[in-house]
Amino acid sequence: MSEHFTVQGGRLLIRLGDSDVEYNKAFKFYMTTKLANPHYLPEVCIKVTIINFTVTKTGLEDQLLRYFFIPFLTFKSTLHCCDLL
């Protein structure tokens, strides 16, 4: 996962194992797992971005309530402060 680049003959190369492979800056690598709560070593976590797409019913309810009711409560308190309520 370390990026050890070299330039050879105008080509950008990256070292993978024992061989050098041409590097493309548009390359992206995605990994998925079916594990509910995977554990990664700290050495891995500092080199990658980990996104948890796990959604539970309670978590989704909380997100939806925050999305709809916080703007409403803010608007309502603004009206109350202006004595329009």
CSV table of C-alpha atoms in Angstrom, one decimal:
chain,number,residue,atom,x,y,z
A,1,MET,CA,0.0,0.0,0.0
A,2,SER,CA,3.0,2.3,0.2
A,3,GLU,CA,3.5,4.4,-2.8
A,4,HIS,CA,7.1,3.9,-3.9
A,5,PHE,CA,7.3,5.6,-7.4
A,6,THR,CA,10.2,5.6,-9.8
A,7,VAL,CA,10.5,7.1,-13.3
A,8,GLN,CA,12.0,5.0,-16.0
A,9,GLY,CA,12.0,5.9,-19.6
A,10,GLY,CA,9.4,8.6,-19.0
A,11,ARG,CA,7.0,6.2,-17.4
A,12,LEU,CA,5.9,6.4,-13.8
A,13,LEU,CA,6.3,3.0,-12.1
A,14,ILE,CA,5.2,1.7,-8.7
A,15,ARG,CA,6.8,-1.2,-6.9
A,16,LEU,CA,4.4,-4.1,-6.2
A,17,GLY,CA,6.1,-7.0,-4.5
A,18,ASP,CA,9.2,-7.9,-6.5
A,19,SER,CA,8.2,-6.2,-9.8
A,20,ASP,CA,7.7,-2.6,-11.1
A,21,VAL,CA,4.3,-1.9,-12.7
A,22,GLU,CA,3.3,1.1,-14.7
A,23,TYR,CA,1.2,3.5,-12.6
A,24,ASN,CA,-1.9,5.2,-13.8
A,25,LYS,CA,-3.1,8.2,-11.7
A,26,ALA,CA,-6.7,7.4,-12.6
A,27,PHE,CA,-6.5,4.0,-11.0
A,28,LYS,CA,-8.7,3.4,-8.0
A,29,PHE,CA,-8.9,0.2,-5.9
A,30,TYR,CA,-12.1,-0.7,-3.9
A,31,MET,CA,-12.5,-3.5,-1.5
A,32,THR,CA,-15.7,-4.8,0.1
A,33,THR,CA,-16.5,-7.2,2.8
A,34,LYS,CA,-19.6,-9.0,4.1
A,35,LEU,CA,-18.3,-8.9,7.7
A,36,ALA,CA,-20.6,-6.9,9.9
A,37,ASN,CA,-17.8,-5.3,11.9
A,38,PRO,CA,-14.4,-5.9,10.2
A,39,HIS,CA,-11.2,-5.1,12.1
A,40,TYR,CA,-8.3,-3.5,10.4
A,41,LEU,CA,-4.8,-3.0,11.7
A,42,PRO,CA,-3.9,0.6,12.5
A,43,GLU,CA,-1.2,0.4,9.8
A,44,VAL,CA,-3.9,-0.2,7.3
A,45,CYS,CA,-6.3,2.5,8.6
A,46,ILE,CA,-3.8,5.3,8.2
A,47,LYS,CA,-3.2,4.4,4.6
A,48,VAL,CA,-6.7,4.0,3.3
A,49,THR,CA,-10.2,5.6,3.6
A,50,ILE,CA,-12.7,3.3,5.3
A,51,ILE,CA,-16.4,3.9,4.7
A,52,ASN,CA,-19.0,2.1,6.6
A,53,PHE,CA,-22.2,1.8,4.6
A,54,THR,CA,-24.1,-0.2,7.3
A,55,VAL,CA,-27.5,1.2,7.9
A,56,THR,CA,-29.8,0.1,10.7
A,57,LYS,CA,-33.4,0.9,11.1
A,58,THR,CA,-32.7,3.0,14.2
A,59,GLY,CA,-29.8,4.8,12.5
A,60,LEU,CA,-31.9,5.6,9.5
A,61,GLU,CA,-34.8,6.9,11.6
A,62,ASP,CA,-32.4,9.2,13.5
A,63,GLN,CA,-31.0,10.5,10.2
A,64,LEU,CA,-34.5,11.2,8.8
A,65,LEU,CA,-35.7,12.9,12.0
A,66,ARG,CA,-32.7,15.1,12.0
A,67,TYR,CA,-33.1,15.9,8.3
A,68,PHE,CA,-36.8,16.9,8.6
A,69,PHE,CA,-37.3,18.2,12.1
A,70,ILE,CA,-34.2,20.2,12.9
A,71,PRO,CA,-34.8,22.7,10.1
A,72,PHE,CA,-38.5,22.9,11.2
A,73,LEU,CA,-37.5,23.5,14.8
A,74,THR,CA,-35.0,26.2,13.8
A,75,PHE,CA,-37.7,27.9,11.7
A,76,LYS,CA,-40.2,27.7,14.5
A,77,SER,CA,-37.8,29.2,17.0
A,78,THR,CA,-37.0,32.0,14.6
A,79,LEU,CA,-40.7,32.8,14.3
A,80,HIS,CA,-41.0,32.7,18.1
A,81,CYS,CA,-38.1,35.1,18.6
A,82,CYS,CA,-39.8,37.5,16.2
A,83,ASP,CA,-43.1,37.2,18.1
A,84,LEU,CA,-44.8,36.0,14.9
A,85,LEU,CA,-46.0,32.7,16.4
